[in-house]
Amino acid sequence: FAEIAVLTNGDRIHLEENITVNASHWRRQADLQRIVLGGSYGFEVLELIDAGREVRIPMSLDPFPALTISPPMHGGWWRSNKLKVSNIKGTEETPPLIVCWGVKSELTGEADFYDYAGYISFVPPSSMATLDVGLTSTVAGTITPILIGFTTADNPVYLEGRNSMQLRVTFTNTSVIAPAESGVHSKRLEVDYNADQA
């Protein structure tokens, strides 16, 4: 591995819990505290300043809450190995794969890896606790709306509801029911086996 730097642009960090938010209501304080410390995925390091002794991170809160740092001037941080990506998708179940810390050169496009960061596994998602489909018509060959009701599985991440969530509906047997456009001039949708969303 290459020699590891303390921090580089693109790293993600969390702030230590000796930084507390002052708010008038306990729920608002808890929400702001989570945001200020970095949430689930931390802050991306945008720029190293003063020979790496300071960093610039994105934190936009308006109005910015009052903070208490105890002891004063001793705010700490730790590097996170959590990362939220939108362009990684497993197509089949895999055993743990090795994930490494690294940085890609803007000049060559090659990556230098510093050390092992952990492992990643792709597993089938948990089935929903309940799923119901209700028809608004039983006439064969007609295009009508359907009603979908569901209860998510017991993954604790679903309880947070802090970011947008996407529901994908896959039609496995289009001879029974098939997707169609809505509206006056509705028609059946073409099959798209590579669609990321449906």
Short mmCIF file of C-alpha atoms in Angstrom, two decimals:
data_model
loop_
_atom_site.label_atom_id
_atom_site.label_comp_id
_atom_site.label_asym_id
_atom_site.label_seq_id
_atom_site.Cartn_x
_atom_site.Cartn_y
_atom_site.Cartn_z
CA PHE A 1 0.00 0.00 0.00
CA ALA A 2 0.98 3.61 -0.48
CA GLU A 3 1.95 5.72 2.52
CA ILE A 4 -1.24 6.88 4.18
CA ALA A 5 -1.98 10.57 4.63
CA VAL A 6 -3.88 11.75 7.71
CA LEU A 7 -6.68 13.20 5.60
CA THR A 8 -7.19 13.86 1.91
CA ASN A 9 -9.91 15.59 -0.07
CA GLY A 10 -12.89 13.29 -0.40
CA ASP A 11 -12.42 11.53 2.96
CA ARG A 12 -15.40 11.44 5.30
CA ILE A 13 -15.19 12.46 8.95
CA HIS A 14 -17.48 12.61 11.97
CA LEU A 15 -17.13 15.15 14.78
CA GLU A 16 -16.66 13.95 18.36
CA GLU A 17 -19.51 14.05 20.86
CA ASN A 18 -17.87 16.71 23.05
CA ILE A 19 -19.52 19.17 20.63
CA THR A 20 -23.14 19.67 21.71
CA VAL A 21 -25.95 21.70 20.20
CA ASN A 22 -27.99 24.17 22.26
CA ALA A 23 -31.67 24.13 21.30
CA SER A 24 -34.91 25.01 23.09
CA HIS A 25 -36.65 21.68 22.47
CA TRP A 26 -35.12 18.25 23.14
CA ARG A 27 -36.32 16.80 19.79
CA ARG A 28 -34.82 19.67 17.82
CA GLN A 29 -31.64 19.37 19.84
CA ALA A 30 -31.37 15.65 19.09
CA ASP A 31 -31.95 16.20 15.35
CA LEU A 32 -29.45 19.06 15.13
CA GLN A 33 -26.91 17.14 17.21
CA ARG A 34 -27.08 14.25 14.75
CA ILE A 35 -26.58 16.60 11.79
CA VAL A 36 -23.73 18.57 13.37
CA LEU A 37 -21.79 15.42 14.29
CA GLY A 38 -22.06 14.03 10.78
CA GLY A 39 -25.21 11.90 10.68
CA SER A 40 -24.92 8.39 9.28
CA TYR A 41 -22.25 9.06 6.67
CA GLY A 42 -20.14 11.92 8.02
CA PHE A 43 -18.92 15.03 6.23
CA GLU A 44 -16.90 14.99 3.03
CA VAL A 45 -13.56 16.77 3.34
CA LEU A 46 -13.74 19.44 0.63
CA GLU A 47 -10.40 21.15 1.22
CA LEU A 48 -7.34 20.89 3.44
CA ILE A 49 -6.22 24.27 4.82
CA ASP A 50 -3.08 25.44 6.64
CA ALA A 51 -0.96 22.41 5.71
CA GLY A 52 -3.71 20.00 6.75
CA ARG A 53 -4.31 21.50 10.21
CA GLU A 54 -7.78 22.67 9.19
CA VAL A 55 -10.40 21.23 6.88
CA ARG A 56 -13.42 22.64 5.10
CA ILE A 57 -16.58 20.51 5.29
CA PRO A 58 -20.11 21.17 3.98
CA MET A 59 -22.47 22.15 6.79
CA SER A 60 -25.33 24.45 5.81
CA LEU A 61 -27.71 25.23 8.65
CA ASP A 62 -29.69 28.45 8.67
CA PRO A 63 -29.81 29.68 11.33
CA PHE A 64 -26.69 27.93 12.57
CA PRO A 65 -27.28 26.63 16.11
CA ALA A 66 -25.25 27.67 19.12
CA LEU A 67 -22.62 25.05 20.01
CA THR A 68 -20.91 24.14 23.24
CA ILE A 69 -17.47 22.54 23.05
CA SER A 70 -16.20 20.98 26.28
CA PRO A 71 -13.34 21.36 26.91
CA PRO A 72 -13.13 24.53 24.78
CA MET A 73 -11.06 24.41 21.59
CA HIS A 74 -10.80 20.61 21.79
CA GLY A 75 -13.23 19.51 19.12
CA GLY A 76 -12.16 16.14 17.76
CA TRP A 77 -12.96 14.06 14.70
CA TRP A 78 -12.64 10.52 13.45
CA ARG A 79 -12.54 9.16 9.94
CA SER A 80 -15.56 7.15 8.81
CA ASN A 81 -15.57 4.03 6.70
CA LYS A 82 -19.25 4.54 5.88
CA LEU A 83 -20.07 5.83 2.44
CA LYS A 84 -23.32 6.46 0.63
CA VAL A 85 -23.08 5.75 -3.07
CA SER A 86 -25.78 5.78 -5.72
CA ASN A 87 -23.95 3.87 -8.44
CA ILE A 88 -23.26 0.49 -6.84
CA LYS A 89 -25.70 -2.37 -7.18
CA GLY A 90 -25.36 -6.07 -6.53
CA THR A 91 -27.05 -8.38 -9.02
CA GLU A 92 -26.42 -11.58 -7.09
CA GLU A 93 -25.55 -12.60 -3.56
CA THR A 94 -21.81 -12.51 -2.91
CA PRO A 95 -19.51 -13.36 -0.01
CA PRO A 96 -17.71 -10.45 1.69
CA LEU A 97 -15.55 -8.45 -0.73
CA ILE A 98 -12.53 -6.44 0.43
CA VAL A 99 -12.88 -2.64 0.43
CA CYS A 100 -9.74 -0.47 0.58
CA TRP A 101 -9.00 3.18 1.38
CA GLY A 102 -7.71 4.90 -1.72
CA VAL A 103 -7.60 8.05 -3.77
CA LYS A 104 -7.78 8.41 -7.54
CA SER A 105 -5.27 10.68 -9.25
CA GLU A 106 -6.93 13.50 -11.18
CA LEU A 107 -4.05 13.40 -13.67
CA THR A 108 -3.69 9.68 -14.42
CA GLY A 109 -7.04 8.29 -13.24
CA GLU A 110 -5.13 5.55 -11.41
CA ALA A 111 -5.91 4.77 -7.77
CA ASP A 112 -3.42 4.52 -4.89
CA PHE A 113 -4.69 2.30 -2.08
CA TYR A 114 -3.64 2.98 1.50
CA ASP A 115 -5.07 0.21 3.62
CA TYR A 116 -7.98 -2.16 4.12
CA ALA A 117 -11.17 -0.35 5.14
CA GLY A 118 -13.47 -3.31 5.63
CA TYR A 119 -15.73 -5.61 3.69
CA ILE A 120 -18.92 -5.33 1.64
CA SER A 121 -21.49 -8.02 0.99
CA PHE A 122 -24.47 -8.08 -1.32
CA VAL A 123 -27.46 -9.94 0.08
CA PRO A 124 -31.07 -10.25 -1.06
CA PRO A 125 -33.25 -7.56 0.53
CA SER A 126 -35.62 -8.55 3.31
CA SER A 127 -39.13 -9.35 2.17
CA MET A 128 -41.83 -6.88 3.14
CA ALA A 129 -43.88 -7.80 6.17
CA THR A 130 -47.13 -7.39 4.21
CA LEU A 131 -47.94 -6.56 0.61
CA ASP A 132 -51.42 -6.14 -0.87
CA VAL A 133 -52.50 -5.32 -4.41
CA GLY A 134 -56.04 -4.17 -5.02
CA LEU A 135 -57.65 -4.02 -8.47
CA THR A 136 -60.08 -1.26 -9.42
CA SER A 137 -61.51 -3.32 -12.29
CA THR A 138 -61.83 -7.02 -13.12
CA VAL A 139 -62.51 -6.48 -16.84
CA ALA A 140 -59.85 -8.30 -18.88
CA GLY A 141 -57.72 -6.15 -21.19
CA THR A 142 -58.57 -2.78 -19.63
CA ILE A 143 -56.03 -0.32 -18.25
CA THR A 144 -57.08 0.84 -14.79
CA PRO A 145 -55.28 1.96 -11.62
CA ILE A 146 -54.24 -0.52 -8.95
CA LEU A 147 -53.83 0.09 -5.24
CA ILE A 148 -50.64 -1.05 -3.55
CA GLY A 149 -50.37 -1.30 0.23
CA PHE A 150 -47.28 -2.51 2.03
CA THR A 151 -45.48 -2.70 5.36
CA THR A 152 -41.69 -2.66 5.24
CA ALA A 153 -39.52 -5.33 6.84
CA ASP A 154 -38.11 -4.83 10.33
CA ASN A 155 -34.80 -3.29 9.24
CA PRO A 156 -34.20 -0.45 11.77
CA VAL A 157 -32.92 1.80 8.95
CA TYR A 158 -36.50 2.02 7.64
CA LEU A 159 -37.60 3.66 10.89
CA GLU A 160 -35.32 6.66 10.38
CA GLY A 161 -37.03 7.97 7.27
CA ARG A 162 -34.48 10.81 6.99
CA ASN A 163 -33.67 10.48 3.31
CA SER A 164 -35.75 9.74 0.24
CA MET A 165 -36.67 6.12 -0.26
CA GLN A 166 -37.45 4.43 -3.55
CA LEU A 167 -40.06 1.72 -4.05
CA ARG A 168 -39.32 -0.58 -6.95
CA VAL A 169 -42.21 -2.63 -8.33
CA THR A 170 -41.12 -5.57 -10.50
CA PHE A 171 -43.72 -7.33 -12.65
CA THR A 172 -42.57 -10.96 -12.84
CA ASN A 173 -45.56 -12.26 -14.82
CA THR A 174 -46.94 -9.68 -17.27
CA SER A 175 -49.48 -12.15 -18.64
CA VAL A 176 -51.45 -11.64 -15.41
CA ILE A 177 -50.83 -7.94 -14.74
CA ALA A 178 -48.62 -5.51 -16.65
CA PRO A 179 -47.51 -1.87 -16.11
CA ALA A 180 -49.03 0.88 -18.24
CA GLU A 181 -48.88 4.64 -18.54
CA SER A 182 -51.58 6.65 -16.81
CA GLY A 183 -53.87 9.12 -18.47
CA VAL A 184 -56.43 9.27 -21.25
CA HIS A 185 -54.08 7.88 -23.91
CA SER A 186 -52.59 5.19 -21.68
CA LYS A 187 -50.80 2.22 -23.19
CA ARG A 188 -48.74 -0.70 -21.94
CA LEU A 189 -45.10 0.00 -21.15
CA GLU A 190 -42.37 -1.83 -23.00
CA VAL A 191 -40.35 -4.40 -21.07
CA ASP A 192 -37.05 -2.96 -19.81
CA TYR A 193 -34.89 -5.62 -18.21
CA ASN A 194 -32.12 -3.12 -17.35
CA ALA A 195 -34.31 -0.53 -15.65
CA ASP A 196 -32.99 0.76 -12.31
CA GLN A 197 -36.40 1.99 -11.33
CA ALA A 198 -39.92 1.00 -12.20
#
